């Protein structure tokens, strides 16, 4: 359960985590001594098969030796399509040219259309998934080099496309931090529906997965750009979370007066549970 000051501590930790990830990104993208540059065709020869020089995998142009996880990546294994390929892509069997499939780490689409290197249209959250995969490989496998292509140039330095990926990841981290802040202020309601009893929304001190020292009451929250409102739990006492700068006084109503909130018709204003029979 959160205590006074707990929310600020959580947001501080979120900001620190974002800064730590940003620092790791600089280390991942920037110059590093002792690594090898691969062409896609060279990387394609590291699939772990008989007579091949190794078992490598690459994500966003960064190559890792995954030999220690051979049972997952060797030919015929579940992840074999990611071994010996440029950013998790297979080299074309008919030529030396590789193709990049970083996108498949997010989408799970291993078809011809999905095994591509263009991640420019992925969402912030999908970019964070790629960042999480990078963290996994950095932690569990040995970095051995970079692939010349979309994400790294012939000099081994990041291309403008990789810079855009980094910017998207950074924005995703900021969006996550803002979402956490919003969720702490307006935790989602517990909800249930049955054909016999209809709908029910209710609040508890752990509803929405947010532990806190208050329960709150259900309200409709209208978010800018959202088509429909969703149920959130709203604090009923104390000062508002976002007091007006020109009005330091408050009515000890918590966030009940927030302009984006609306009461549920037919539900008592301070009830912690609202039921809507069929």
mmCIF file of C-alpha atoms in Angstrom:
data_model
loop_
_atom_site.group_PDB
_atom_site.id
_atom_site.type_symbol
_atom_site.label_atom_id
_atom_site.label_comp_id
_atom_site.label_asym_id
_atom_site.label_seq_id
_atom_site.Cartn_x
_atom_site.Cartn_y
_atom_site.Cartn_z
ATOM 1 C CA UNK A 1 0.000 0.000 0.000
ATOM 2 C CA UNK A 2 1.316 3.428 -0.874
ATOM 3 C CA UNK A 3 2.052 5.813 1.977
ATOM 4 C CA UNK A 4 2.397 9.623 1.859
ATOM 5 C CA UNK A 5 5.219 10.388 -0.524
ATOM 6 C CA UNK A 6 4.893 7.006 -2.222
ATOM 7 C CA UNK A 7 3.613 8.417 -5.508
ATOM 8 C CA UNK A 8 6.535 10.851 -5.778
ATOM 9 C CA UNK A 9 8.936 8.001 -5.032
ATOM 10 C CA UNK A 10 7.451 5.854 -7.804
ATOM 11 C CA UNK A 11 7.626 8.683 -10.335
ATOM 12 C CA UNK A 12 11.180 9.392 -9.272
ATOM 13 C CA UNK A 13 12.076 5.755 -9.827
ATOM 14 C CA UNK A 14 10.370 5.841 -13.242
ATOM 15 C CA UNK A 15 12.397 8.919 -14.227
ATOM 16 C CA UNK A 16 15.602 7.286 -12.996
ATOM 17 C CA UNK A 17 14.801 4.144 -14.970
ATOM 18 C CA UNK A 18 14.203 6.202 -18.107
ATOM 19 C CA UNK A 19 17.540 7.983 -17.629
ATOM 20 C CA UNK A 20 19.311 4.657 -17.129
ATOM 21 C CA UNK A 21 17.827 3.238 -20.320
ATOM 22 C CA UNK A 22 18.787 6.370 -22.239
ATOM 23 C CA UNK A 23 22.357 5.969 -21.004
ATOM 24 C CA UNK A 24 22.380 2.328 -22.122
ATOM 25 C CA UNK A 25 21.146 3.364 -25.556
ATOM 26 C CA UNK A 26 24.068 5.730 -25.950
ATOM 27 C CA UNK A 27 26.413 2.853 -25.086
ATOM 28 C CA UNK A 28 24.694 0.474 -27.490
ATOM 29 C CA UNK A 29 24.625 2.847 -30.437
ATOM 30 C CA UNK A 30 27.971 4.595 -29.961
ATOM 31 C CA UNK A 31 31.508 3.506 -30.882
ATOM 32 C CA UNK A 32 32.802 0.358 -29.218
ATOM 33 C CA UNK A 33 36.281 -1.097 -29.630
ATOM 34 C CA UNK A 34 36.928 -4.645 -30.735
ATOM 35 C CA UNK A 35 33.769 -5.434 -32.639
ATOM 36 C CA UNK A 36 33.434 -6.827 -36.136
ATOM 37 C CA UNK A 37 31.471 -5.427 -39.053
ATOM 38 C CA UNK A 38 29.377 -7.924 -41.006
ATOM 39 C CA UNK A 39 27.752 -7.722 -44.378
ATOM 40 C CA UNK A 40 24.332 -9.387 -44.405
ATOM 41 C CA UNK A 41 25.778 -12.200 -46.500
ATOM 42 C CA UNK A 42 28.607 -12.794 -44.015
ATOM 43 C CA UNK A 43 26.184 -12.910 -41.112
ATOM 44 C CA UNK A 44 24.003 -15.389 -42.979
ATOM 45 C CA UNK A 45 26.843 -17.921 -42.807
ATOM 46 C CA UNK A 46 26.588 -18.001 -38.989
ATOM 47 C CA UNK A 47 23.451 -20.116 -38.658
ATOM 48 C CA UNK A 48 25.000 -22.850 -36.549
ATOM 49 C CA UNK A 49 24.803 -25.528 -39.216
ATOM 50 C CA UNK A 50 27.483 -28.165 -40.007
ATOM 51 C CA UNK A 51 30.676 -26.480 -41.204
ATOM 52 C CA UNK A 52 29.409 -22.970 -40.430
ATOM 53 C CA UNK A 53 31.658 -20.670 -38.327
ATOM 54 C CA UNK A 54 29.227 -19.892 -35.510
ATOM 55 C CA UNK A 55 25.703 -19.226 -34.316
ATOM 56 C CA UNK A 56 24.927 -15.507 -34.395
ATOM 57 C CA UNK A 57 21.794 -13.421 -34.162
ATOM 58 C CA UNK A 58 21.327 -9.731 -34.837
ATOM 59 C CA UNK A 59 18.717 -7.201 -33.747
ATOM 60 C CA UNK A 60 18.617 -3.635 -35.061
ATOM 61 C CA UNK A 61 22.020 -4.277 -36.587
ATOM 62 C CA UNK A 62 23.696 -5.492 -33.382
ATOM 63 C CA UNK A 63 25.139 -9.016 -33.575
ATOM 64 C CA UNK A 64 25.207 -11.448 -30.647
ATOM 65 C CA UNK A 65 26.794 -14.872 -30.285
ATOM 66 C CA UNK A 66 23.882 -17.056 -29.153
ATOM 67 C CA UNK A 67 25.863 -20.308 -29.063
ATOM 68 C CA UNK A 68 25.091 -20.759 -25.369
ATOM 69 C CA UNK A 69 21.409 -20.928 -26.290
ATOM 70 C CA UNK A 70 22.034 -23.291 -29.182
ATOM 71 C CA UNK A 71 19.011 -25.463 -28.471
ATOM 72 C CA UNK A 72 16.787 -22.446 -29.182
ATOM 73 C CA UNK A 73 18.524 -21.140 -32.307
ATOM 74 C CA UNK A 74 20.223 -24.009 -34.151
ATOM 75 C CA UNK A 75 18.673 -25.205 -37.435
ATOM 76 C CA UNK A 76 15.261 -26.745 -36.809
ATOM 77 C CA UNK A 77 14.796 -25.115 -33.388
ATOM 78 C CA UNK A 78 11.953 -22.742 -32.604
ATOM 79 C CA UNK A 79 14.043 -19.557 -33.040
ATOM 80 C CA UNK A 80 16.294 -20.832 -35.820
ATOM 81 C CA UNK A 81 14.839 -18.247 -38.190
ATOM 82 C CA UNK A 82 16.593 -15.575 -36.131
ATOM 83 C CA UNK A 83 20.082 -17.097 -36.254
ATOM 84 C CA UNK A 84 22.733 -15.969 -38.697
ATOM 85 C CA UNK A 85 20.551 -13.151 -39.994
ATOM 86 C CA UNK A 86 20.768 -9.400 -40.207
ATOM 87 C CA UNK A 87 18.691 -8.009 -37.361
ATOM 88 C CA UNK A 88 16.820 -11.268 -37.016
ATOM 89 C CA UNK A 89 16.382 -11.834 -40.737
ATOM 90 C CA UNK A 90 17.457 -14.680 -42.997
ATOM 91 C CA UNK A 91 19.754 -14.123 -45.939
ATOM 92 C CA UNK A 92 18.063 -14.977 -49.200
ATOM 93 C CA UNK A 93 18.974 -18.536 -50.161
ATOM 94 C CA UNK A 94 19.578 -17.566 -53.777
ATOM 95 C CA UNK A 95 22.139 -14.817 -53.170
ATOM 96 C CA UNK A 96 24.531 -13.228 -50.684
ATOM 97 C CA UNK A 97 22.127 -10.384 -49.935
ATOM 98 C CA UNK A 98 20.533 -10.466 -46.475
ATOM 99 C CA UNK A 99 17.246 -9.037 -45.412
ATOM 100 C CA UNK A 100 16.548 -7.463 -42.041
ATOM 101 C CA UNK A 101 13.564 -8.609 -39.977
ATOM 102 C CA UNK A 102 13.810 -6.699 -36.703
ATOM 103 C CA UNK A 103 10.106 -6.070 -37.200
ATOM 104 C CA UNK A 104 9.335 -9.752 -36.567
ATOM 105 C CA UNK A 105 10.568 -9.440 -32.969
ATOM 106 C CA UNK A 106 7.525 -7.235 -32.353
ATOM 107 C CA UNK A 107 4.898 -8.540 -34.731
ATOM 108 C CA UNK A 108 5.665 -12.268 -34.682
ATOM 109 C CA UNK A 109 5.049 -12.262 -38.419
ATOM 110 C CA UNK A 110 7.615 -14.611 -40.007
ATOM 111 C CA UNK A 111 6.045 -14.559 -43.460
ATOM 112 C CA UNK A 112 7.780 -13.040 -46.458
ATOM 113 C CA UNK A 113 5.924 -9.786 -45.797
ATOM 114 C CA UNK A 114 6.881 -9.745 -42.122
ATOM 115 C CA UNK A 115 10.596 -10.506 -42.453
ATOM 116 C CA UNK A 116 11.579 -6.917 -43.233
ATOM 117 C CA UNK A 117 13.865 -4.329 -41.665
ATOM 118 C CA UNK A 118 11.539 -1.310 -41.744
ATOM 119 C CA UNK A 119 10.467 -0.454 -38.193
ATOM 120 C CA UNK A 120 9.725 3.209 -38.895
ATOM 121 C CA UNK A 121 5.951 2.809 -38.519
ATOM 122 C CA UNK A 122 6.029 0.900 -35.240
ATOM 123 C CA UNK A 123 4.373 2.500 -32.234
ATOM 124 C CA UNK A 124 6.187 3.796 -29.171
ATOM 125 C CA UNK A 125 5.196 0.692 -27.203
ATOM 126 C CA UNK A 126 6.442 -1.581 -30.001
ATOM 127 C CA UNK A 127 9.763 0.256 -30.028
ATOM 128 C CA UNK A 128 9.996 -0.381 -26.303
ATOM 129 C CA UNK A 129 9.494 -4.079 -27.037
ATOM 130 C CA UNK A 130 12.553 -3.934 -29.303
ATOM 131 C CA UNK A 131 14.455 -2.150 -26.553
ATOM 132 C CA UNK A 132 13.468 -4.910 -24.120
ATOM 133 C CA UNK A 133 14.775 -7.525 -26.559
ATOM 134 C CA UNK A 134 18.046 -5.589 -26.813
ATOM 135 C CA UNK A 135 18.302 -5.575 -23.021
ATOM 136 C CA UNK A 136 17.729 -9.340 -22.996
ATOM 137 C CA UNK A 137 20.488 -10.054 -25.519
ATOM 138 C CA UNK A 138 22.891 -7.584 -23.910
ATOM 139 C CA UNK A 139 22.407 -9.353 -20.588
ATOM 140 C CA UNK A 140 22.438 -12.968 -21.739
ATOM 141 C CA UNK A 141 24.709 -13.140 -24.792
ATOM 142 C CA UNK A 142 28.025 -11.796 -26.072
ATOM 143 C CA UNK A 143 27.996 -8.796 -28.400
ATOM 144 C CA UNK A 144 30.318 -9.488 -31.348
ATOM 145 C CA UNK A 145 29.638 -6.858 -33.981
ATOM 146 C CA UNK A 146 27.359 -4.817 -36.196
ATOM 147 C CA UNK A 147 25.714 -5.350 -39.555
ATOM 148 C CA UNK A 148 26.350 -2.889 -42.354
ATOM 149 C CA UNK A 149 23.004 -1.789 -43.714
ATOM 150 C CA UNK A 150 19.931 0.054 -42.524
ATOM 151 C CA UNK A 151 21.119 0.697 -38.959
ATOM 152 C CA UNK A 152 24.930 0.939 -39.254
ATOM 153 C CA UNK A 153 27.114 2.354 -41.983
ATOM 154 C CA UNK A 154 30.344 0.965 -43.406
ATOM 155 C CA UNK A 155 32.195 2.904 -40.683
ATOM 156 C CA UNK A 156 30.248 1.005 -38.010
ATOM 157 C CA UNK A 157 28.493 4.150 -36.802
ATOM 158 C CA UNK A 158 24.715 4.549 -36.429
ATOM 159 C CA UNK A 159 22.705 5.681 -39.423
ATOM 160 C CA UNK A 160 19.938 8.268 -39.315
ATOM 161 C CA UNK A 161 17.402 5.422 -39.190
ATOM 162 C CA UNK A 162 18.913 4.071 -35.980
ATOM 163 C CA UNK A 163 18.901 7.592 -34.544
ATOM 164 C CA UNK A 164 15.171 7.711 -35.259
ATOM 165 C CA UNK A 165 14.709 4.381 -33.475
ATOM 166 C CA UNK A 166 16.532 5.773 -30.434
ATOM 167 C CA UNK A 167 14.296 8.862 -30.473
ATOM 168 C CA UNK A 168 11.180 6.682 -30.648
ATOM 169 C CA UNK A 169 12.368 4.568 -27.708
ATOM 170 C CA UNK A 170 13.069 7.702 -25.672
ATOM 171 C CA UNK A 171 9.606 9.076 -26.464
ATOM 172 C CA UNK A 172 8.093 5.720 -25.533
ATOM 173 C CA UNK A 173 9.806 5.852 -22.149
ATOM 174 C CA UNK A 174 8.443 9.345 -21.581
ATOM 175 C CA UNK A 175 4.960 8.208 -22.602
ATOM 176 C CA UNK A 176 5.203 5.296 -20.157
ATOM 177 C CA UNK A 177 6.208 7.665 -17.383
ATOM 178 C CA UNK A 178 3.214 9.901 -18.131
ATOM 179 C CA UNK A 179 0.887 6.889 -18.303
ATOM 180 C CA UNK A 180 2.127 5.716 -14.895
ATOM 181 C CA UNK A 181 1.485 9.167 -13.464
ATOM 182 C CA UNK A 182 -2.043 9.187 -14.906
ATOM 183 C CA UNK A 183 -2.762 5.675 -13.662
ATOM 184 C CA UNK A 184 -1.698 6.611 -10.129
ATOM 185 C CA UNK A 185 -4.076 9.567 -10.226
ATOM 186 C CA UNK A 186 -7.001 7.691 -11.822
ATOM 187 C CA UNK A 187 -6.613 3.916 -11.308
ATOM 188 C CA UNK A 188 -8.909 1.784 -13.505
ATOM 189 C CA UNK A 189 -12.026 0.342 -11.854
ATOM 190 C CA UNK A 190 -12.660 -3.310 -11.237
ATOM 191 C CA UNK A 191 -15.288 -4.447 -13.744
ATOM 192 C CA UNK A 192 -17.506 -7.458 -14.314
ATOM 193 C CA UNK A 193 -20.401 -8.362 -16.574
ATOM 194 C CA UNK A 194 -22.810 -11.267 -16.707
ATOM 195 C CA UNK A 195 -25.879 -11.989 -18.793
ATOM 196 C CA UNK A 196 -27.854 -12.479 -15.578
ATOM 197 C CA UNK A 197 -26.769 -9.430 -13.552
ATOM 198 C CA UNK A 198 -25.541 -6.929 -16.133
ATOM 199 C CA UNK A 199 -22.537 -4.659 -15.494
ATOM 200 C CA UNK A 200 -20.791 -3.683 -12.299
ATOM 201 C CA UNK A 201 -17.950 -1.222 -11.670
ATOM 202 C CA UNK A 202 -16.303 -0.913 -8.265
ATOM 203 C CA UNK A 203 -13.218 0.466 -6.558
ATOM 204 C CA UNK A 204 -10.871 -1.009 -3.980
ATOM 205 C CA UNK A 205 -7.448 -0.097 -2.628
ATOM 206 C CA UNK A 206 -5.861 -2.312 -5.284
ATOM 207 C CA UNK A 207 -8.196 -1.797 -8.270
ATOM 208 C CA UNK A 208 -6.459 -1.324 -11.597
ATOM 209 C CA UNK A 209 -3.363 -2.974 -10.155
ATOM 210 C CA UNK A 210 -2.549 0.223 -8.227
ATOM 211 C CA UNK A 211 -1.992 -0.212 -4.479
ATOM 212 C CA UNK A 212 -2.876 2.920 -2.525
ATOM 213 C CA UNK A 213 -4.175 4.174 0.826
ATOM 214 C CA UNK A 214 -7.535 5.358 -0.577
ATOM 215 C CA UNK A 215 -10.423 3.555 -2.290
ATOM 216 C CA UNK A 216 -12.151 6.125 -4.474
ATOM 217 C CA UNK A 217 -15.458 6.086 -6.356
ATOM 218 C CA UNK A 218 -16.219 5.092 -9.977
ATOM 219 C CA UNK A 219 -16.364 7.831 -12.576
ATOM 220 C CA UNK A 220 -16.290 8.045 -16.374
ATOM 221 C CA UNK A 221 -13.001 9.520 -17.582
ATOM 222 C CA UNK A 222 -13.004 11.166 -21.004
ATOM 223 C CA UNK A 223 -9.521 11.273 -22.497
ATOM 224 C CA UNK A 224 -8.712 13.618 -25.377
ATOM 225 C CA UNK A 225 -8.896 11.682 -28.628
ATOM 226 C CA UNK A 226 -10.607 8.639 -27.108
ATOM 227 C CA UNK A 227 -13.932 7.581 -28.624
ATOM 228 C CA UNK A 228 -15.390 6.237 -25.398
ATOM 229 C CA UNK A 229 -14.850 7.010 -21.696
ATOM 230 C CA UNK A 230 -13.516 4.363 -19.362
ATOM 231 C CA UNK A 231 -14.151 3.746 -15.681
ATOM 232 C CA UNK A 232 -11.612 5.056 -13.188
ATOM 233 C CA UNK A 233 -11.481 5.332 -9.408
ATOM 234 C CA UNK A 234 -11.400 8.908 -8.131
ATOM 235 C CA UNK A 235 -10.144 10.209 -4.809
ATOM 236 C CA UNK A 236 -12.918 11.946 -2.837
ATOM 237 C CA UNK A 237 -11.023 13.856 -0.134
ATOM 238 C CA UNK A 238 -8.065 16.158 0.190
ATOM 239 C CA UNK A 239 -6.664 18.619 -2.360
ATOM 240 C CA UNK A 240 -6.926 17.922 -6.110
ATOM 241 C CA UNK A 241 -3.965 16.269 -7.811
ATOM 242 C CA UNK A 242 -3.658 19.215 -10.207
ATOM 243 C CA UNK A 243 -4.729 22.353 -8.304
ATOM 244 C CA UNK A 244 -5.377 25.484 -10.332
ATOM 245 C CA UNK A 245 -2.300 27.743 -10.010
ATOM 246 C CA UNK A 246 -4.472 30.838 -9.573
ATOM 247 C CA UNK A 247 -6.697 29.192 -6.948
ATOM 248 C CA UNK A 248 -4.741 27.619 -4.072
ATOM 249 C CA UNK A 249 -7.937 26.892 -2.089
ATOM 250 C CA UNK A 250 -9.877 23.669 -2.487
ATOM 251 C CA UNK A 251 -13.090 22.078 -1.230
ATOM 252 C CA UNK A 252 -11.590 18.861 0.228
ATOM 253 C CA UNK A 253 -13.103 16.850 -2.645
ATOM 254 C CA UNK A 254 -9.999 15.181 -4.009
ATOM 255 C CA UNK A 255 -10.277 14.919 -7.806
ATOM 256 C CA UNK A 256 -14.082 14.836 -7.991
ATOM 257 C CA UNK A 257 -14.175 18.222 -9.708
ATOM 258 C CA UNK A 258 -11.809 17.269 -12.527
ATOM 259 C CA UNK A 259 -13.348 18.570 -15.789
ATOM 260 C CA UNK A 260 -12.846 15.285 -17.684
ATOM 261 C CA UNK A 261 -14.891 13.228 -15.221
ATOM 262 C CA UNK A 262 -18.583 12.386 -15.258
ATOM 263 C CA UNK A 263 -20.784 10.578 -12.754
ATOM 264 C CA UNK A 264 -22.559 7.356 -13.680
ATOM 265 C CA UNK A 265 -26.271 7.973 -14.051
ATOM 266 C CA UNK A 266 -28.230 6.052 -11.434
ATOM 267 C CA UNK A 267 -25.244 5.501 -9.150
ATOM 268 C CA UNK A 268 -24.989 7.384 -5.814
ATOM 269 C CA UNK A 269 -22.224 10.003 -6.119
ATOM 270 C CA UNK A 270 -20.076 8.564 -3.314
ATOM 271 C CA UNK A 271 -20.810 4.866 -3.783
ATOM 272 C CA UNK A 272 -17.720 2.704 -4.278
ATOM 273 C CA UNK A 273 -19.709 0.253 -6.427
ATOM 274 C CA UNK A 274 -22.090 0.920 -9.315
ATOM 275 C CA UNK A 275 -24.354 -1.785 -10.741
ATOM 276 C CA UNK A 276 -26.337 -1.608 -13.957
ATOM 277 C CA UNK A 277 -28.757 -4.527 -14.317
ATOM 278 C CA UNK A 278 -29.931 -5.526 -17.765
#
